Amino acid sequence: MFTRFTIALALIIAMVGCGRNDISHTINQYQERIANVLDTPFNAPMPTTTSVSLVYPSKRLLVNVITPPQLDVKQFFALKKCDLNLLIAQRNTPLGRTQPPSVRYLYEREVVESLSRCKVLMPEYSALLDDWLEHKLAALPLAWANLIQTSDETINAFSNNSDFFDSASSTELHTTKSALSYLLDANSQLRTASNSQELESYLSQLSKSHLPTKTWRTQSVIREELNRTTLWLQKQDLHEQCEDGQPSQKIKYLKNVFTLFFIEKIQPIGSELNRVHYALSPLYQKLSAEPNLALPFRRFIDVQGDKGFNAYQQAIKSHVQFWQTLFKQCNMSPTSLNSR
């Protein structure tokens, strides 16, 4: 009984492991099959640097400290005609002092709205309320930046995931795009405190799909491993295998390996990566250009987003061009060869 359970558990773990490392496993097989055809070990050096781990900036570098305005006891009790003193009291409870970024952001929104209402109900305190409102309006972008940069949900979406990407459904892509758009719009459009459920829903969806980090990890693996493969292939003098423009048997085998692994397995994932990137890239660009966000965060988004994608595309292009040149010399041309 124990043996059956152990075997079943091992099979489940193996299946999960294969799913999580599909692209890495596929490229390793691709490299091994090429090396077997050439009867030469694949000993390309590992890259000196890697971005596959997607190291997220430290929260210490990202968090904005929001200082409350000074308010004495007399002023606090004078605000009893509106709900502002209740908000302040809630904030000063143990639970209020440990609010997650999303709750703190909505709290700051509520305070701004409450101040506006209090000005109508208590015109005799308009000077005090105006000063406070100005202070809170200046703090809102800081609270928003904390929401974007330090929420557990956004950190999960941008870095905390070890899965690889193979495809995205239209629903998954739409959900991620909508969530990022919502978060970006929150900085420029007034959203009332009643939208707390909506905000938390978008954050949850973003965290569960973690589409950015899956695509970034996958394009990093493809970039690094294809660059290694291309450099190694360039050292094999394969043009000598096409005497008088006729392919040797090894070249024919290599064409089959290239078609089986690159064209049929790697290239379709690349096409899906392109589709997702082009849909989300405008949002990545807005995040990396947003002055209210911390520079380490903006650099992280820029490096993993557009710069990482450009480097991945260049690796694909270089790899395809190598094979195109070789097959042309051998008067061969595999079907579906495309550098995009």
Coordinates of C-alpha atoms in Angstrom, one line a residue:
M1 CA 0.0 0.0 0.0
F2 CA 2.8 2.4 1.0
T3 CA 4.7 1.5 -2.1
R4 CA 1.8 2.3 -4.4
F5 CA 1.2 5.6 -2.7
T6 CA 4.9 6.5 -3.0
I7 CA 5.0 5.6 -6.7
A8 CA 1.8 7.6 -7.4
L9 CA 3.1 10.6 -5.5
A10 CA 6.4 10.4 -7.4
L11 CA 4.6 10.3 -10.7
I12 CA 2.5 13.4 -9.8
I13 CA 5.6 15.3 -8.7
A14 CA 7.3 14.3 -12.0
M15 CA 4.3 15.4 -14.0
V16 CA 4.1 18.8 -12.2
G17 CA 7.9 19.3 -12.6
C18 CA 7.7 18.6 -16.3
G19 CA 4.9 21.1 -16.7
R20 CA 6.7 23.8 -14.8
N21 CA 9.9 23.4 -16.7
D22 CA 8.6 22.5 -20.2
I23 CA 10.5 25.1 -22.2
S24 CA 13.7 24.5 -20.3
H25 CA 13.4 20.8 -20.8
T26 CA 12.5 21.2 -24.5
I27 CA 15.6 23.4 -25.2
N28 CA 17.8 21.0 -23.3
Q29 CA 16.5 18.1 -25.4
Y30 CA 17.1 20.2 -28.5
Q31 CA 20.7 20.8 -27.5
E32 CA 21.3 17.2 -26.7
R33 CA 19.9 15.9 -30.0
I34 CA 22.1 18.3 -32.0
A35 CA 25.1 17.2 -30.0
N36 CA 24.2 13.5 -30.6
V37 CA 23.9 14.1 -34.3
L38 CA 27.3 15.8 -34.4
D39 CA 28.8 13.2 -31.9
T40 CA 30.1 16.1 -29.9
P41 CA 29.3 17.0 -26.3
F42 CA 27.3 20.2 -25.9
N43 CA 29.8 22.1 -23.7
A44 CA 28.8 25.7 -24.4
P45 CA 29.7 27.9 -21.4
M46 CA 26.9 29.1 -19.1
P47 CA 26.1 32.8 -19.2
T48 CA 27.9 34.9 -16.7
T49 CA 24.8 36.8 -15.8
T50 CA 21.2 35.6 -15.7
S51 CA 17.8 37.4 -15.2
V52 CA 15.7 34.2 -15.1
S53 CA 15.3 34.6 -11.3
L54 CA 13.6 38.0 -11.8
V55 CA 15.1 39.5 -8.6
Y56 CA 12.5 42.0 -7.5
P57 CA 13.8 45.3 -5.9
S58 CA 13.9 45.3 -2.1
K59 CA 10.8 46.8 -0.5
R60 CA 13.1 49.0 1.5
L61 CA 14.0 50.8 -1.7
L62 CA 10.3 51.1 -2.8
V63 CA 8.1 51.9 0.1
N64 CA 7.1 55.6 0.6
V65 CA 6.6 56.7 4.2
I66 CA 3.4 58.8 4.4
T67 CA 3.5 61.3 7.3
P68 CA 0.2 62.4 8.7
P69 CA -0.5 66.1 9.3
Q70 CA -0.2 67.4 12.8
L71 CA -3.6 67.7 14.6
D72 CA -4.1 68.5 18.2
V73 CA -6.8 67.1 20.4
K74 CA -8.9 70.2 20.3
Q75 CA -8.9 70.2 16.5
F76 CA -9.7 66.5 16.4
F77 CA -12.9 66.8 18.6
A78 CA -13.9 69.9 16.6
L79 CA -14.4 67.7 13.6
K80 CA -17.2 65.7 15.2
K81 CA -19.8 67.1 12.8
C82 CA -18.4 65.0 9.9
D83 CA -16.9 61.5 9.6
L84 CA -13.3 62.5 9.5
N85 CA -12.6 62.0 13.1
L86 CA -14.0 58.4 12.8
L87 CA -11.5 57.7 9.9
I88 CA -8.6 59.0 12.0
A89 CA -9.6 56.9 15.0
Q90 CA -9.8 53.8 12.8
R91 CA -6.4 54.5 11.4
N92 CA -4.9 54.7 14.9
T93 CA -6.1 51.2 16.0
P94 CA -3.5 48.4 15.9
L95 CA -5.2 47.0 12.8
G96 CA -5.2 50.4 11.1
R97 CA -1.5 50.9 11.7
T98 CA -0.7 47.6 9.7
Q99 CA -2.9 48.2 6.7
P100 CA -1.8 46.5 3.5
P101 CA -1.0 48.9 0.6
S102 CA -4.3 48.5 -1.1
V103 CA -6.3 49.3 2.1
R104 CA -4.0 52.2 2.9
Y105 CA -4.5 53.6 -0.6
L106 CA -8.3 53.4 -0.2
Y107 CA -8.1 55.0 3.2
E108 CA -6.2 58.0 1.8
R109 CA -8.9 58.3 -0.8
E110 CA -11.6 58.2 1.8
V111 CA -9.8 60.9 3.8
V112 CA -9.7 63.2 0.8
E113 CA -13.4 62.7 0.1
S114 CA -14.2 63.2 3.8
L115 CA -12.3 66.4 3.8
S116 CA -14.2 67.7 0.9
R117 CA -17.5 66.9 2.7
C118 CA -16.3 68.5 5.9
K119 CA -15.6 71.8 4.2
V120 CA -19.3 72.0 3.3
L121 CA -20.5 71.0 6.7
M122 CA -17.9 73.1 8.7
P123 CA -17.0 76.2 6.8
E124 CA -15.6 77.8 9.9
Y125 CA -12.7 75.3 9.7
S126 CA -12.1 75.8 6.0
A127 CA -8.5 77.1 6.4
L128 CA -7.6 74.0 8.5
L129 CA -9.4 71.7 6.2
D130 CA -7.8 73.3 3.1
D131 CA -4.3 72.8 4.5
W132 CA -5.1 69.2 5.4
L133 CA -6.6 68.5 2.0
E134 CA -3.6 69.9 0.2
H135 CA -1.3 67.6 2.4
K136 CA -3.5 64.5 1.6
L137 CA -3.7 65.2 -2.1
A138 CA 0.1 65.4 -2.2
A139 CA 0.3 62.1 -0.3
L140 CA -2.1 60.2 -2.7
P141 CA 0.5 59.5 -5.4
L142 CA 2.8 58.1 -2.7
A143 CA 0.0 55.8 -1.5
W144 CA -0.7 54.7 -5.1
A145 CA 3.0 54.0 -5.7
N146 CA 3.1 51.8 -2.6
L147 CA 0.0 50.0 -3.9
I148 CA 1.8 49.3 -7.2
Q149 CA 5.2 48.5 -5.9
T150 CA 4.8 46.8 -2.5
S151 CA 1.5 44.9 -2.7
D152 CA 2.0 41.2 -2.3
E153 CA -0.3 40.6 -5.3
T154 CA 1.8 42.8 -7.7
I155 CA 5.0 41.3 -6.5
N156 CA 3.6 37.9 -7.2
A157 CA 2.6 39.0 -10.7
F158 CA 6.0 40.5 -11.5
S159 CA 8.4 38.1 -9.9
N160 CA 7.3 35.5 -7.4
N161 CA 6.6 32.5 -9.7
S162 CA 8.7 29.6 -10.9
D163 CA 6.4 28.6 -13.7
F164 CA 7.2 28.8 -17.4
F165 CA 4.8 30.1 -20.1
D166 CA 3.5 28.2 -23.1
S167 CA 0.3 30.0 -24.0
A168 CA -2.3 32.4 -22.7
S169 CA -6.1 32.2 -23.2
S170 CA -7.9 35.3 -24.3
T171 CA -9.5 35.5 -20.9
E172 CA -6.2 35.4 -19.1
L173 CA -4.7 38.0 -21.3
H174 CA -7.7 40.3 -21.0
T175 CA -7.8 39.9 -17.2
T176 CA -4.2 40.9 -16.9
K177 CA -4.5 43.8 -19.2
S178 CA -7.6 45.0 -17.4
A179 CA -6.0 44.7 -14.0
L180 CA -2.9 46.6 -15.0
S181 CA -5.0 49.3 -16.7
Y182 CA -7.1 49.7 -13.6
L183 CA -4.1 50.1 -11.4
L184 CA -2.6 52.7 -13.7
D185 CA -5.8 54.6 -14.0
A186 CA -6.2 54.8 -10.3
N187 CA -3.4 57.3 -10.2
S188 CA -5.1 59.7 -12.6
Q189 CA -8.8 59.2 -12.0
L190 CA -10.7 59.6 -8.7
R191 CA -12.0 56.2 -7.4
T192 CA -14.3 56.2 -4.4
A193 CA -13.8 54.0 -1.4
S194 CA -16.8 51.9 -2.5
N195 CA -14.5 50.4 -5.1
S196 CA -12.5 48.5 -2.6
Q197 CA -14.0 45.2 -3.7
E198 CA -13.2 46.0 -7.3
L199 CA -9.6 46.9 -6.5
E200 CA -9.0 43.8 -4.4
S201 CA -10.5 41.7 -7.2
Y202 CA -8.2 43.1 -9.8
L203 CA -5.2 42.6 -7.5
S204 CA -6.2 39.0 -6.9
Q205 CA -6.6 38.2 -10.6
L206 CA -3.2 39.7 -11.4
S207 CA -1.6 37.6 -8.6
K208 CA -3.2 34.4 -9.7
S209 CA -2.5 34.7 -13.4
H210 CA 1.1 36.1 -12.8
L211 CA 1.3 36.4 -16.6
P212 CA 4.1 39.0 -16.6
T213 CA 6.6 36.9 -14.6
K214 CA 5.8 33.7 -16.5
T215 CA 6.4 35.4 -19.9
W216 CA 9.5 37.2 -18.6
R217 CA 11.0 34.0 -17.2
T218 CA 10.3 32.1 -20.4
Q219 CA 11.8 34.7 -22.7
S220 CA 14.9 34.9 -20.5
V221 CA 15.4 31.1 -20.7
I222 CA 14.9 31.1 -24.5
R223 CA 17.2 34.1 -24.9
E224 CA 20.0 32.6 -22.8
E225 CA 19.8 29.1 -24.1
L226 CA 19.4 29.9 -27.7
N227 CA 22.4 32.3 -27.5
R228 CA 24.5 29.5 -26.0
T229 CA 23.3 27.1 -28.7
T230 CA 24.0 29.5 -31.6
L231 CA 27.5 30.3 -30.4
W232 CA 28.2 26.7 -29.9
L233 CA 26.9 25.8 -33.4
Q234 CA 29.0 28.5 -35.0
K235 CA 32.1 26.7 -33.7
Q236 CA 31.3 23.4 -35.3
D237 CA 32.3 24.3 -38.9
L238 CA 29.1 22.8 -40.2
H239 CA 29.5 24.4 -43.6
E240 CA 32.1 21.7 -44.3
Q241 CA 29.2 19.2 -44.2
C242 CA 27.8 20.7 -47.5
E243 CA 30.4 19.8 -50.1
D244 CA 29.5 21.1 -53.5
G245 CA 26.3 22.4 -52.0
Q246 CA 25.0 18.9 -51.2
P247 CA 24.0 18.2 -47.6
S248 CA 25.7 15.4 -45.8
Q249 CA 23.6 12.9 -43.8
K250 CA 24.4 14.8 -40.6
I251 CA 23.0 18.0 -42.0
K252 CA 19.8 16.1 -43.0
Y253 CA 19.5 14.8 -39.5
L254 CA 20.1 18.3 -38.1
K255 CA 17.3 19.7 -40.3
N256 CA 15.0 17.1 -38.7
V257 CA 16.1 18.1 -35.2
F258 CA 15.7 21.8 -36.0
T259 CA 12.2 21.2 -37.4
L260 CA 11.1 18.9 -34.6
F261 CA 12.2 21.0 -31.7
F262 CA 12.6 24.6 -32.8
I263 CA 9.9 25.0 -35.4
E264 CA 7.3 22.7 -33.9
K265 CA 7.9 23.3 -30.2
I266 CA 9.9 26.4 -29.4
Q267 CA 8.6 28.7 -32.2
P268 CA 4.9 28.3 -31.2
I269 CA 5.8 29.4 -27.7
G270 CA 7.7 32.3 -29.1
S271 CA 4.6 33.3 -31.1
E272 CA 2.5 33.3 -28.0
L273 CA 5.2 35.4 -26.1
N274 CA 5.0 37.9 -28.9
R275 CA 1.2 38.1 -28.7
V276 CA 1.2 38.7 -25.0
H277 CA 4.1 41.1 -25.0
Y278 CA 2.5 43.3 -27.7
A279 CA -0.7 43.4 -25.7
L280 CA 0.9 44.3 -22.4
S281 CA 3.9 46.4 -23.6
P282 CA 2.1 49.7 -23.6
L283 CA 1.2 49.2 -19.9
Y284 CA 4.8 48.2 -19.1
Q285 CA 6.0 51.4 -20.8
K286 CA 3.6 53.5 -18.7
L287 CA 4.8 51.9 -15.5
S288 CA 8.5 52.3 -16.4
A289 CA 7.8 56.0 -17.3
E290 CA 5.7 56.9 -14.3
P291 CA 7.6 59.5 -12.2
N292 CA 5.7 58.7 -8.9
L293 CA 7.1 55.1 -9.0
A294 CA 10.6 54.4 -7.5
L295 CA 13.5 54.2 -10.0
P296 CA 14.5 50.6 -9.0
F297 CA 10.9 49.4 -9.8
R298 CA 10.8 51.3 -13.1
R299 CA 14.1 49.9 -14.1
F300 CA 13.0 46.4 -13.2
I301 CA 9.8 46.7 -15.4
D302 CA 11.8 48.2 -18.3
V303 CA 14.6 45.5 -18.2
Q304 CA 12.1 42.6 -17.9
G305 CA 9.6 44.1 -20.2
D306 CA 10.7 45.9 -23.4
K307 CA 14.5 45.4 -23.1
G308 CA 14.2 41.7 -22.1
F309 CA 11.8 41.1 -25.0
N310 CA 14.1 42.9 -27.5
A311 CA 17.0 40.7 -26.3
Y312 CA 14.9 37.6 -26.6
Q313 CA 13.8 38.5 -30.1
Q314 CA 17.4 39.1 -31.1
A315 CA 18.4 35.7 -29.8
I316 CA 15.6 34.1 -31.9
K317 CA 16.7 36.1 -35.0
S318 CA 20.4 35.2 -34.6
H319 CA 19.5 31.5 -34.2
V320 CA 17.2 31.4 -37.2
Q321 CA 19.7 33.3 -39.4
F322 CA 22.4 30.7 -38.5
W323 CA 20.2 27.9 -39.8
Q324 CA 19.0 29.9 -42.8
T325 CA 22.6 30.4 -43.8
L326 CA 23.6 26.8 -43.3
F327 CA 20.6 25.4 -45.1
K328 CA 21.0 27.8 -48.0
Q329 CA 24.6 26.6 -48.5
C330 CA 23.3 23.1 -48.5
N331 CA 20.4 23.9 -50.9
M332 CA 17.8 23.1 -48.2
S333 CA 15.0 25.1 -46.8
P334 CA 12.9 23.8 -43.9
T335 CA 9.2 24.7 -43.9
S336 CA 7.8 27.4 -41.6
L337 CA 11.2 29.0 -41.0
N338 CA 10.5 32.4 -39.5
S339 CA 12.6 34.6 -37.2
R340 CA 9.5 36.3 -35.6

